[in-house]
Amino acid sequence: MNTIVTSKEAILKASKEIAALHGFQSLNMRDVAKHCNVAVGSVYNYFPSKADLVTATVEDIWKDVFHEMRVTDNSDNFTDSVAWLFKTVSSGVKEYPAFFTVHPMGFSNDDKEKGREAMIRNFGHIKNNLLSSLKNDSNVKLGTFNETFTPENFVDFVFSNVLTLLINKEQSCYMLTEVIKRTIY
């Protein structure tokens, strides 16, 4: 075995490959080190625990899935943004099967909070982009939103429905975009 220290990026790449091939539940320090052809201690140099490795892997997968989000999704049409989100995450789920349902299981009970925090950060980024798209959509009819039916609550509702569609392995978000159109336009 090569004992030369590898890079953090190489470790994350190996970790994502293992997760894609064998699922998140099979991710562990020893297999990642073997995949990188380095000593286990080299992995621990960058990730002090399995929870840290899994958290970094999850966040890196989210970055992969949404790599083009800042560039590609400059749409001022909210329904187009929702459809793009669904399509993008659907493609990511094909590369990392059961990502939404399995990755929380990669954490031990004591470390589930780290995974939850990572998920909240990533979901927050996505929701902020959706909210920006909604606020920039000039087609939204006046008076749609008020103190109780806010754009933020609407984005939360839409986002949770996108997640539900993905978890249920739906092939389309047509019904959701149709409901959105009939609600805000």
Tab-separated table of C-alpha atoms in Angstrom:
chain	number	residue	atom	x	y	z
A	1	MET	CA	0.000	0.000	0.000
A	2	ASN	CA	1.193	3.480	-0.851
A	3	THR	CA	1.600	5.552	2.311
A	4	ILE	CA	1.971	8.854	0.482
A	5	VAL	CA	-0.615	11.350	1.659
A	6	THR	CA	-3.228	12.028	-0.956
A	7	SER	CA	-5.303	15.162	-1.476
A	8	LYS	CA	-8.641	15.946	0.096
A	9	GLU	CA	-10.133	16.115	-3.408
A	10	ALA	CA	-8.859	12.620	-4.253
A	11	ILE	CA	-10.358	11.257	-1.047
A	12	LEU	CA	-13.716	12.889	-1.810
A	13	LYS	CA	-13.601	11.567	-5.360
A	14	ALA	CA	-12.995	8.034	-4.084
A	15	SER	CA	-15.704	8.438	-1.472
A	16	LYS	CA	-18.236	9.556	-4.112
A	17	GLU	CA	-17.269	6.657	-6.378
A	18	ILE	CA	-17.838	4.181	-3.550
A	19	ALA	CA	-21.184	5.812	-2.703
A	20	ALA	CA	-22.249	5.710	-6.371
A	21	LEU	CA	-21.226	2.073	-6.842
A	22	HIS	CA	-22.119	0.504	-3.513
A	23	GLY	CA	-24.365	3.017	-1.767
A	24	PHE	CA	-23.801	5.304	1.167
A	25	GLN	CA	-24.216	2.577	3.731
A	26	SER	CA	-20.976	0.969	2.507
A	27	LEU	CA	-18.886	4.123	2.882
A	28	ASN	CA	-16.087	3.746	5.452
A	29	MET	CA	-12.595	5.078	6.078
A	30	ARG	CA	-10.789	1.825	5.353
A	31	ASP	CA	-12.414	1.298	1.939
A	32	VAL	CA	-11.807	4.915	0.942
A	33	ALA	CA	-8.130	4.577	1.898
A	34	LYS	CA	-7.880	1.321	-0.074
A	35	HIS	CA	-9.583	2.967	-3.077
A	36	CYS	CA	-7.011	5.819	-2.896
A	37	ASN	CA	-4.156	3.354	-2.337
A	38	VAL	CA	-3.095	5.153	0.851
A	39	ALA	CA	-2.887	4.349	4.538
A	40	VAL	CA	-6.066	4.846	6.586
A	41	GLY	CA	-4.248	7.559	8.550
A	42	SER	CA	-4.025	9.629	5.370
A	43	VAL	CA	-7.824	9.768	5.224
A	44	TYR	CA	-7.973	10.693	8.910
A	45	ASN	CA	-5.582	13.601	8.229
A	46	TYR	CA	-8.384	15.290	6.278
A	47	PHE	CA	-11.454	13.775	7.941
A	48	PRO	CA	-11.195	13.129	11.693
A	49	SER	CA	-14.219	10.821	11.696
A	50	LYS	CA	-16.466	8.834	9.415
A	51	ALA	CA	-19.188	11.439	10.031
A	52	ASP	CA	-16.879	14.175	8.735
A	53	LEU	CA	-16.093	12.093	5.646
A	54	VAL	CA	-19.753	11.295	4.974
A	55	THR	CA	-20.764	14.944	5.521
A	56	ALA	CA	-18.095	16.192	3.116
A	57	THR	CA	-19.089	13.525	0.587
A	58	VAL	CA	-22.764	14.463	0.801
A	59	GLU	CA	-21.935	18.151	0.347
A	60	ASP	CA	-19.644	17.368	-2.587
A	61	ILE	CA	-22.397	15.331	-4.239
A	62	TRP	CA	-24.805	18.248	-3.753
A	63	LYS	CA	-22.235	20.497	-5.442
A	64	ASP	CA	-21.957	18.019	-8.323
A	65	VAL	CA	-25.716	17.823	-8.714
A	66	PHE	CA	-26.084	21.604	-8.719
A	67	HIS	CA	-22.787	22.507	-10.379
A	68	GLU	CA	-24.525	24.585	-13.032
A	69	MET	CA	-27.218	26.057	-10.779
A	70	ARG	CA	-25.609	29.475	-10.422
A	71	VAL	CA	-24.893	29.704	-14.140
A	72	THR	CA	-27.706	27.796	-15.814
A	73	ASP	CA	-30.714	28.693	-13.740
A	74	ASN	CA	-30.997	32.427	-14.204
A	75	SER	CA	-34.611	31.989	-15.174
A	76	ASP	CA	-37.093	34.607	-14.106
A	77	ASN	CA	-39.876	32.095	-14.692
A	78	PHE	CA	-40.573	30.238	-11.469
A	79	THR	CA	-42.140	27.161	-13.065
A	80	ASP	CA	-39.131	26.819	-15.382
A	81	SER	CA	-36.867	26.967	-12.317
A	82	VAL	CA	-38.886	24.259	-10.563
A	83	ALA	CA	-38.823	22.046	-13.663
A	84	TRP	CA	-35.068	22.614	-14.009
A	85	LEU	CA	-34.547	21.736	-10.332
A	86	PHE	CA	-36.527	18.518	-10.700
A	87	LYS	CA	-34.659	17.521	-13.862
A	88	THR	CA	-31.250	18.342	-12.371
A	89	VAL	CA	-31.813	16.436	-9.147
A	90	SER	CA	-33.352	13.518	-11.073
A	91	SER	CA	-30.127	13.275	-13.077
A	92	GLY	CA	-28.071	13.405	-9.882
A	93	VAL	CA	-30.160	10.669	-8.295
A	94	LYS	CA	-29.424	8.435	-11.301
A	95	GLU	CA	-25.708	8.831	-10.619
A	96	TYR	CA	-26.126	8.385	-6.857
A	97	PRO	CA	-29.071	5.990	-6.452
A	98	ALA	CA	-31.274	6.454	-3.385
A	99	PHE	CA	-29.270	9.529	-2.380
A	100	PHE	CA	-32.210	11.233	-0.675
A	101	THR	CA	-33.334	8.217	1.263
A	102	VAL	CA	-30.049	6.493	2.058
A	103	HIS	CA	-27.460	9.184	2.817
A	104	PRO	CA	-28.812	9.937	6.320
A	105	MET	CA	-28.115	6.274	7.181
A	106	GLY	CA	-24.402	6.854	6.537
A	107	PHE	CA	-24.184	8.643	9.879
A	108	SER	CA	-24.028	6.993	13.271
A	109	ASN	CA	-26.700	8.052	15.749
A	110	ASP	CA	-24.281	10.462	17.450
A	111	ASP	CA	-23.355	12.126	14.151
A	112	LYS	CA	-26.788	12.464	12.537
A	113	GLU	CA	-26.814	16.147	13.542
A	114	LYS	CA	-23.833	16.811	11.232
A	115	GLY	CA	-25.692	15.220	8.344
A	116	ARG	CA	-28.837	17.158	9.150
A	117	GLU	CA	-26.912	20.442	9.260
A	118	ALA	CA	-25.304	19.701	5.880
A	119	MET	CA	-28.689	18.905	4.374
A	120	ILE	CA	-30.236	22.092	5.806
A	121	ARG	CA	-27.377	24.168	4.336
A	122	ASN	CA	-27.801	22.629	0.896
A	123	PHE	CA	-31.587	22.808	0.958
A	124	GLY	CA	-31.343	26.452	2.076
A	125	HIS	CA	-29.198	27.280	-0.947
A	126	ILE	CA	-31.699	25.647	-3.290
A	127	LYS	CA	-34.668	27.369	-1.652
A	128	ASN	CA	-32.931	30.758	-1.860
A	129	ASN	CA	-32.450	30.274	-5.597
A	130	LEU	CA	-36.103	29.296	-5.995
A	131	LEU	CA	-37.200	32.303	-3.932
A	132	SER	CA	-35.107	34.617	-6.085
A	133	SER	CA	-36.671	33.152	-9.211
A	134	LEU	CA	-40.169	33.569	-7.759
A	135	LYS	CA	-39.541	37.183	-6.766
A	136	ASN	CA	-38.117	37.974	-10.216
A	137	ASP	CA	-41.019	36.342	-12.085
A	138	SER	CA	-42.950	39.295	-13.513
A	139	ASN	CA	-45.848	37.017	-14.470
A	140	VAL	CA	-46.919	36.386	-10.862
A	141	LYS	CA	-50.307	38.017	-10.466
A	142	LEU	CA	-50.526	40.943	-8.085
A	143	GLY	CA	-51.975	40.148	-4.688
A	144	THR	CA	-50.974	36.474	-4.794
A	145	PHE	CA	-49.009	36.683	-1.585
A	146	ASN	CA	-49.904	38.207	1.774
A	147	GLU	CA	-48.798	38.004	5.430
A	148	THR	CA	-49.857	34.365	5.805
A	149	PHE	CA	-49.364	33.112	2.231
A	150	THR	CA	-45.786	34.320	1.773
A	151	PRO	CA	-43.336	33.690	-1.052
A	152	GLU	CA	-41.078	31.903	1.468
A	153	ASN	CA	-43.874	29.565	2.586
A	154	PHE	CA	-44.807	28.905	-1.033
A	155	VAL	CA	-41.188	28.010	-1.888
A	156	ASP	CA	-41.052	25.663	1.134
A	157	PHE	CA	-44.264	23.994	-0.073
A	158	VAL	CA	-42.980	23.644	-3.641
A	159	PHE	CA	-39.582	22.368	-2.533
A	160	SER	CA	-41.060	19.721	-0.236
A	161	ASN	CA	-43.266	18.570	-3.124
A	162	VAL	CA	-40.244	18.343	-5.431
A	163	LEU	CA	-38.507	16.164	-2.815
A	164	THR	CA	-41.605	13.977	-2.489
A	165	LEU	CA	-41.735	13.487	-6.261
A	166	LEU	CA	-38.046	12.530	-6.288
A	167	ILE	CA	-38.373	10.123	-3.365
A	168	ASN	CA	-41.355	8.504	-5.099
A	169	LYS	CA	-39.232	8.222	-8.267
A	170	GLU	CA	-41.716	10.153	-10.364
A	171	GLN	CA	-40.589	10.777	-13.929
A	172	SER	CA	-42.112	14.236	-14.216
A	173	CYS	CA	-43.080	17.252	-12.152
A	174	TYR	CA	-45.785	18.287	-14.623
A	175	MET	CA	-48.621	18.152	-12.080
A	176	LEU	CA	-46.663	20.284	-9.614
A	177	THR	CA	-45.820	22.928	-12.216
A	178	GLU	CA	-49.458	22.940	-13.303
A	179	VAL	CA	-50.585	23.581	-9.708
A	180	ILE	CA	-47.987	26.358	-9.428
A	181	LYS	CA	-49.210	27.999	-12.625
A	182	ARG	CA	-52.834	27.886	-11.509
A	183	THR	CA	-51.899	29.315	-8.115
A	184	ILE	CA	-49.598	32.227	-8.941
A	185	TYR	CA	-50.351	33.236	-12.567
